[in-house]
PDB file of C-alpha atoms in Angstrom:
ATOM      1  CA  MET E  19     100.367 207.589  76.590  1.00  0.00           C
ATOM      2  CA  THR E  20     101.387 209.805  79.485  1.00  0.00           C
ATOM      3  CA  ASN E  21      97.733 210.194  80.494  1.00  0.00           C
ATOM      4  CA  ALA E  22      97.305 206.416  80.592  1.00  0.00           C
ATOM      5  CA  GLU E  23     100.442 206.046  82.713  1.00  0.00           C
ATOM      6  CA  TYR E  24      99.078 208.649  85.117  1.00  0.00           C
ATOM      7  CA  GLY E  25      95.680 206.917  85.312  1.00  0.00           C
ATOM      8  CA  ILE E  26      97.282 203.543  86.062  1.00  0.00           C
ATOM      9  CA  LYS E  27      99.429 205.120  88.771  1.00  0.00           C
ATOM     10  CA  MET E  28      96.377 206.777  90.334  1.00  0.00           C
ATOM     11  CA  LEU E  29      94.473 203.483  90.359  1.00  0.00           C
ATOM     12  CA  MET E  30      96.921 202.257  92.949  1.00  0.00           C
ATOM     13  CA  GLU E  31      97.322 205.510  94.869  1.00  0.00           C
ATOM     14  CA  VAL E  32      93.744 206.819  95.160  1.00  0.00           C
ATOM     15  CA  PRO E  33      91.425 203.863  95.866  1.00  0.00           C
ATOM     16  CA  ARG E  34      88.471 206.134  96.664  1.00  0.00           C
ATOM     17  CA  GLU E  35      88.478 207.342  93.055  1.00  0.00           C
ATOM     18  CA  TYR E  36      89.322 203.931  91.580  1.00  0.00           C
ATOM     19  CA  VAL E  37      86.404 203.749  89.155  1.00  0.00           C
ATOM     20  CA  PHE E  38      86.979 207.324  87.984  1.00  0.00           C
ATOM     21  CA  TYR E  39      90.612 206.577  87.099  1.00  0.00           C
ATOM     22  CA  LEU E  40      89.743 203.166  85.669  1.00  0.00           C
ATOM     23  CA  ARG E  41      87.232 204.633  83.230  1.00  0.00           C
ATOM     24  CA  GLY E  42      89.586 207.468  82.292  1.00  0.00           C
ATOM     25  CA  THR E  43      92.477 205.079  81.707  1.00  0.00           C
ATOM     26  CA  LEU E  44      90.322 202.765  79.585  1.00  0.00           C
ATOM     27  CA  ALA E  45      89.172 205.690  77.465  1.00  0.00           C
ATOM     28  CA  THR E  46      92.760 206.913  77.075  1.00  0.00           C
ATOM     29  CA  LEU E  47      94.061 203.496  76.030  1.00  0.00           C
ATOM     30  CA  ASP E  48      91.213 203.158  73.546  1.00  0.00           C
ATOM     31  CA  CYS E  49      92.131 206.522  71.976  1.00  0.00           C
ATOM     32  CA  ILE E  50      95.783 205.717  71.234  1.00  0.00           C
ATOM     33  CA  PRO E  51      95.302 203.864  67.895  1.00  0.00           C
ATOM     34  CA  PRO E  52      92.913 206.510  66.480  1.00  0.00           C
ATOM     35  CA  TYR E  53      95.332 209.203  67.658  1.00  0.00           C
ATOM     36  CA  MET E  54      98.034 207.506  65.589  1.00  0.00           C
ATOM     37  CA  LEU E  55      95.759 207.809  62.563  1.00  0.00           C
ATOM     38  CA  GLU E  56      95.259 211.510  63.268  1.00  0.00           C
ATOM     39  CA  GLU E  57      99.023 212.013  63.539  1.00  0.00           C
ATOM     40  CA  GLY E  58      99.360 210.323  60.146  1.00  0.00           C
ATOM     41  CA  ASN E  59      96.552 212.434  58.725  1.00  0.00           C
ATOM     42  CA  GLN E  60      98.395 215.578  59.782  1.00  0.00           C
ATOM     43  CA  LYS E  61     101.885 214.393  58.799  1.00  0.00           C
ATOM     44  CA  PHE E  62     100.858 213.246  55.323  1.00  0.00           C
ATOM     45  CA  GLY E  63      98.506 216.174  54.701  1.00  0.00           C
ATOM     46  CA  LEU E  64      95.504 213.997  53.865  1.00  0.00           C
ATOM     47  CA  GLY E  65      93.052 216.666  54.974  1.00  0.00           C
ATOM     48  CA  ILE E  66      90.599 214.392  56.761  1.00  0.00           C
ATOM     49  CA  ARG E  67      88.547 216.903  58.744  1.00  0.00           C
ATOM     50  CA  LEU E  68      87.676 216.455  62.398  1.00  0.00           C
ATOM     51  CA  ASP E  69      83.999 216.013  61.531  1.00  0.00           C
ATOM     52  CA  GLU E  70      84.806 213.133  59.149  1.00  0.00           C
ATOM     53  CA  ASP E  71      85.103 209.494  60.165  1.00  0.00           C
ATOM     54  CA  LEU E  72      88.797 208.684  60.674  1.00  0.00           C
ATOM     55  CA  LYS E  73      89.239 204.940  60.512  1.00  0.00           C
ATOM     56  CA  SER E  74      91.816 202.782  58.801  1.00  0.00           C
ATOM     57  CA  TRP E  75      89.634 202.418  55.706  1.00  0.00           C
ATOM     58  CA  SER E  76      88.984 206.164  55.382  1.00  0.00           C
ATOM     59  CA  PHE E  77      92.687 206.928  55.855  1.00  0.00           C
ATOM     60  CA  ARG E  78      93.562 204.360  53.188  1.00  0.00           C
ATOM     61  CA  ASP E  79      90.911 205.710  50.820  1.00  0.00           C
ATOM     62  CA  ARG E  80      92.164 209.295  51.151  1.00  0.00           C
ATOM     63  CA  ALA E  81      95.833 208.228  50.828  1.00  0.00           C
ATOM     64  CA  SER E  82      95.040 206.207  47.700  1.00  0.00           C
ATOM     65  CA  ARG E  83      93.048 209.016  46.097  1.00  0.00           C
ATOM     66  CA  ALA E  84      95.911 211.418  46.827  1.00  0.00           C
ATOM     67  CA  LYS E  85      98.435 208.843  45.512  1.00  0.00           C
ATOM     68  CA  ASN E  86     100.435 209.509  48.670  1.00  0.00           C
ATOM     69  CA  GLN E  87     102.818 206.529  48.766  1.00  0.00           C
ATOM     70  CA  LYS E  88     104.234 207.363  52.214  1.00  0.00           C
ATOM     71  CA  ALA E  89     100.711 207.505  53.680  1.00  0.00           C
ATOM     72  CA  ILE E  90      99.853 204.189  51.993  1.00  0.00           C
ATOM     73  CA  GLU E  91     102.981 202.587  53.479  1.00  0.00           C
ATOM     74  CA  PHE E  92     102.027 204.015  56.873  1.00  0.00           C
ATOM     75  CA  ILE E  93      98.473 202.618  56.778  1.00  0.00           C
ATOM     76  CA  ASP E  94      99.720 199.239  55.505  1.00  0.00           C
ATOM     77  CA  THR E  95     102.035 199.042  58.524  1.00  0.00           C
ATOM     78  CA  TYR E  96      99.322 200.373  60.852  1.00  0.00           C
ATOM     79  CA  ASP E  97      96.845 197.693  59.743  1.00  0.00           C
ATOM     80  CA  MET E  98      99.392 194.883  59.935  1.00  0.00           C
ATOM     81  CA  GLU E  99     100.666 195.897  63.377  1.00  0.00           C
ATOM     82  CA  TYR E 100      97.165 196.552  64.731  1.00  0.00           C
ATOM     83  CA  GLU E 101      96.110 193.059  63.675  1.00  0.00           C
ATOM     84  CA  ILE E 102      99.093 191.631  65.577  1.00  0.00           C
ATOM     85  CA  LEU E 103      98.322 193.861  68.582  1.00  0.00           C
ATOM     86  CA  ILE E 104      94.663 192.894  68.813  1.00  0.00           C
ATOM     87  CA  LYS E 105      95.440 189.154  68.618  1.00  0.00           C
ATOM     88  CA  ASP E 106      96.873 189.403  72.121  1.00  0.00           C
ATOM     89  CA  PRO E 107      93.941 188.266  74.308  1.00  0.00           C
ATOM     90  CA  THR E 108      94.694 190.747  77.095  1.00  0.00           C
ATOM     91  CA  VAL E 109      94.953 193.672  74.694  1.00  0.00           C
ATOM     92  CA  LYS E 110      91.836 192.515  72.855  1.00  0.00           C
ATOM     93  CA  ALA E 111      89.903 192.514  76.115  1.00  0.00           C
ATOM     94  CA  ILE E 112      90.743 196.188  76.598  1.00  0.00           C
ATOM     95  CA  LEU E 113      90.793 197.452  72.989  1.00  0.00           C
ATOM     96  CA  GLY E 114      88.676 194.898  71.122  1.00  0.00           C
ATOM     97  CA  HIS E 115      85.391 195.863  69.555  1.00  0.00           C
ATOM     98  CA  GLU E 116      83.674 195.352  72.893  1.00  0.00           C
ATOM     99  CA  GLY E 117      86.260 197.571  74.588  1.00  0.00           C
ATOM    100  CA  GLU E 118      85.144 198.753  77.990  1.00  0.00           C
ATOM    101  CA  ARG E 119      82.182 196.383  77.875  1.00  0.00           C
ATOM    102  CA  ASN E 120      84.622 193.669  78.889  1.00  0.00           C
ATOM    103  CA  ILE E 121      85.041 195.455  82.181  1.00  0.00           C
ATOM    104  CA  ILE E 122      81.770 195.410  84.044  1.00  0.00           C
ATOM    105  CA  MET E 123      81.085 197.915  86.781  1.00  0.00           C
ATOM    106  CA  HIS E 124      78.687 196.504  89.299  1.00  0.00           C
ATOM    107  CA  ARG E 125      76.436 199.199  90.699  1.00  0.00           C
ATOM    108  CA  LYS E 126      73.380 199.739  92.794  1.00  0.00           C
ATOM    109  CA  PRO E 127      70.222 200.895  90.975  1.00  0.00           C
ATOM    110  CA  HIS E 128      70.550 204.470  92.243  1.00  0.00           C
ATOM    111  CA  PHE E 129      74.028 204.866  90.748  1.00  0.00           C
ATOM    112  CA  MET E 130      72.878 206.847  87.718  1.00  0.00           C
ATOM    113  CA  GLN E 131      70.457 209.117  89.552  1.00  0.00           C
ATOM    114  CA  VAL E 132      71.200 212.831  89.689  1.00  0.00           C
ATOM    115  CA  SER E 133      71.652 212.629  93.456  1.00  0.00           C
ATOM    116  CA  PHE E 134      74.826 210.655  92.749  1.00  0.00           C
ATOM    117  CA  ILE E 135      76.650 213.913  92.031  1.00  0.00           C
ATOM    118  CA  ALA E 136      76.261 214.963  95.661  1.00  0.00           C
ATOM    119  CA  MET E 137      77.891 211.798  97.040  1.00  0.00           C
ATOM    120  CA  THR E 138      81.250 211.931  98.757  1.00  0.00           C
ATOM    121  CA  PRO E 139      84.092 209.832  97.297  1.00  0.00           C
ATOM    122  CA  ASP E 140      83.507 207.221 100.033  1.00  0.00           C
ATOM    123  CA  GLU E 141      79.811 206.951  99.239  1.00  0.00           C
ATOM    124  CA  ARG E 142      80.480 206.909  95.491  1.00  0.00           C
ATOM    125  CA  TYR E 143      82.975 204.036  95.801  1.00  0.00           C
ATOM    126  CA  GLU E 144      80.570 202.046  97.964  1.00  0.00           C
ATOM    127  CA  ALA E 145      77.713 202.657  95.527  1.00  0.00           C
ATOM    128  CA  VAL E 146      79.732 201.520  92.527  1.00  0.00           C
ATOM    129  CA  GLY E 147      81.317 198.447  94.010  1.00  0.00           C
ATOM    130  CA  LYS E 148      84.389 196.627  92.812  1.00  0.00           C
ATOM    131  CA  PRO E 149      85.167 196.353  89.097  1.00  0.00           C
ATOM    132  CA  THR E 150      85.395 192.822  87.740  1.00  0.00           C
ATOM    133  CA  LEU E 151      87.554 191.798  84.824  1.00  0.00           C
ATOM    134  CA  HIS E 152      85.515 189.299  82.842  1.00  0.00           C
ATOM    135  CA  PHE E 153      88.402 188.333  80.599  1.00  0.00           C
ATOM    136  CA  MET E 154      90.452 187.006  83.497  1.00  0.00           C
ATOM    137  CA  ASP E 155      90.635 183.240  83.325  1.00  0.00           C
ATOM    138  CA  LYS E 156      90.237 182.333  86.977  1.00  0.00           C
ATOM    139  CA  LYS E 157      87.652 182.191  89.685  1.00  0.00           C
ATOM    140  CA  GLY E 158      87.037 184.925  92.183  1.00  0.00           C
ATOM    141  CA  GLU E 159      87.639 188.635  92.053  1.00  0.00           C
ATOM    142  CA  PRO E 160      90.847 190.138  90.721  1.00  0.00           C
ATOM    143  CA  THR E 161      93.203 191.493  93.323  1.00  0.00           C
ATOM    144  CA  LYS E 162      93.699 195.223  93.694  1.00  0.00           C
ATOM    145  CA  ASP E 163      96.884 195.067  91.601  1.00  0.00           C
ATOM    146  CA  GLU E 164      95.654 192.874  88.747  1.00  0.00           C
ATOM    147  CA  ILE E 165      93.656 195.550  86.941  1.00  0.00           C
ATOM    148  CA  PRO E 166      96.479 198.147  86.892  1.00  0.00           C
ATOM    149  CA  LYS E 167      98.945 195.441  85.812  1.00  0.00           C
ATOM    150  CA  THR E 168      96.654 194.418  82.974  1.00  0.00           C
ATOM    151  CA  LEU E 169      96.277 198.032  81.871  1.00  0.00           C
ATOM    152  CA  SER E 170     100.064 198.554  82.122  1.00  0.00           C
ATOM    153  CA  TYR E 171     100.608 195.515  79.918  1.00  0.00           C
ATOM    154  CA  CYS E 172      98.139 196.883  77.363  1.00  0.00           C
ATOM    155  CA  LEU E 173      99.898 200.262  77.452  1.00  0.00           C
ATOM    156  CA  SER E 174     103.292 198.617  76.869  1.00  0.00           C
ATOM    157  CA  LYS E 175     101.873 196.789  73.835  1.00  0.00           C
ATOM    158  CA  LEU E 176     100.450 200.064  72.530  1.00  0.00           C
ATOM    159  CA  GLY E 177     103.904 201.592  72.989  1.00  0.00           C
ATOM    160  CA  GLU E 178     105.361 198.825  70.818  1.00  0.00           C
ATOM    161  CA  PHE E 179     102.596 199.432  68.269  1.00  0.00           C
ATOM    162  CA  ARG E 180     103.414 203.141  68.206  1.00  0.00           C
ATOM    163  CA  GLY E 181     107.117 202.360  67.867  1.00  0.00           C
ATOM    164  CA  CYS E 182     106.424 200.298  64.741  1.00  0.00           C
ATOM    165  CA  LEU E 183     104.754 203.338  63.190  1.00  0.00           C
ATOM    166  CA  ALA E 184     107.419 205.853  64.181  1.00  0.00           C
ATOM    167  CA  PHE E 185     109.133 205.539  60.790  1.00  0.00           C
ATOM    168  CA  GLY E 186     106.259 207.357  59.154  1.00  0.00           C
ATOM    169  CA  LEU E 187     105.667 209.942  61.835  1.00  0.00           C
TER     170      LEU E 187
END
């Protein structure tokens, strides 16, 4: 969560690297729920290896097979609270199954070429253009502060989600 806070802060402080911090913050926010599952995996000794799929269903399956009641209670709470979390339209836009696809980066055709690596931050920002939040229910582009505020809101909801699971961790 600290990494997401840092990324949101940098969005407002380093406009030349806006897209870099936006993508990093989105990825960090998206990793928080799976990280909670990994914490549970470790705490309850389920033994789900790093090369195995760690999703709610696999956690539940392993907890049930191990007859680990605390882990089952944890995943019951996780699933219930995640369902509540993802019903929030702003959170869903960031974390929903489309995830980052809800945030479209407009770019020039040469953006993905290898020569991009040699661009200065100014050139890179110009080549990428402004990010647009498609889930925003209004006309026109979002202001500079709307994207960080939206991400901060999502982070606060993830903090509440994590707090609901603290009993088991």
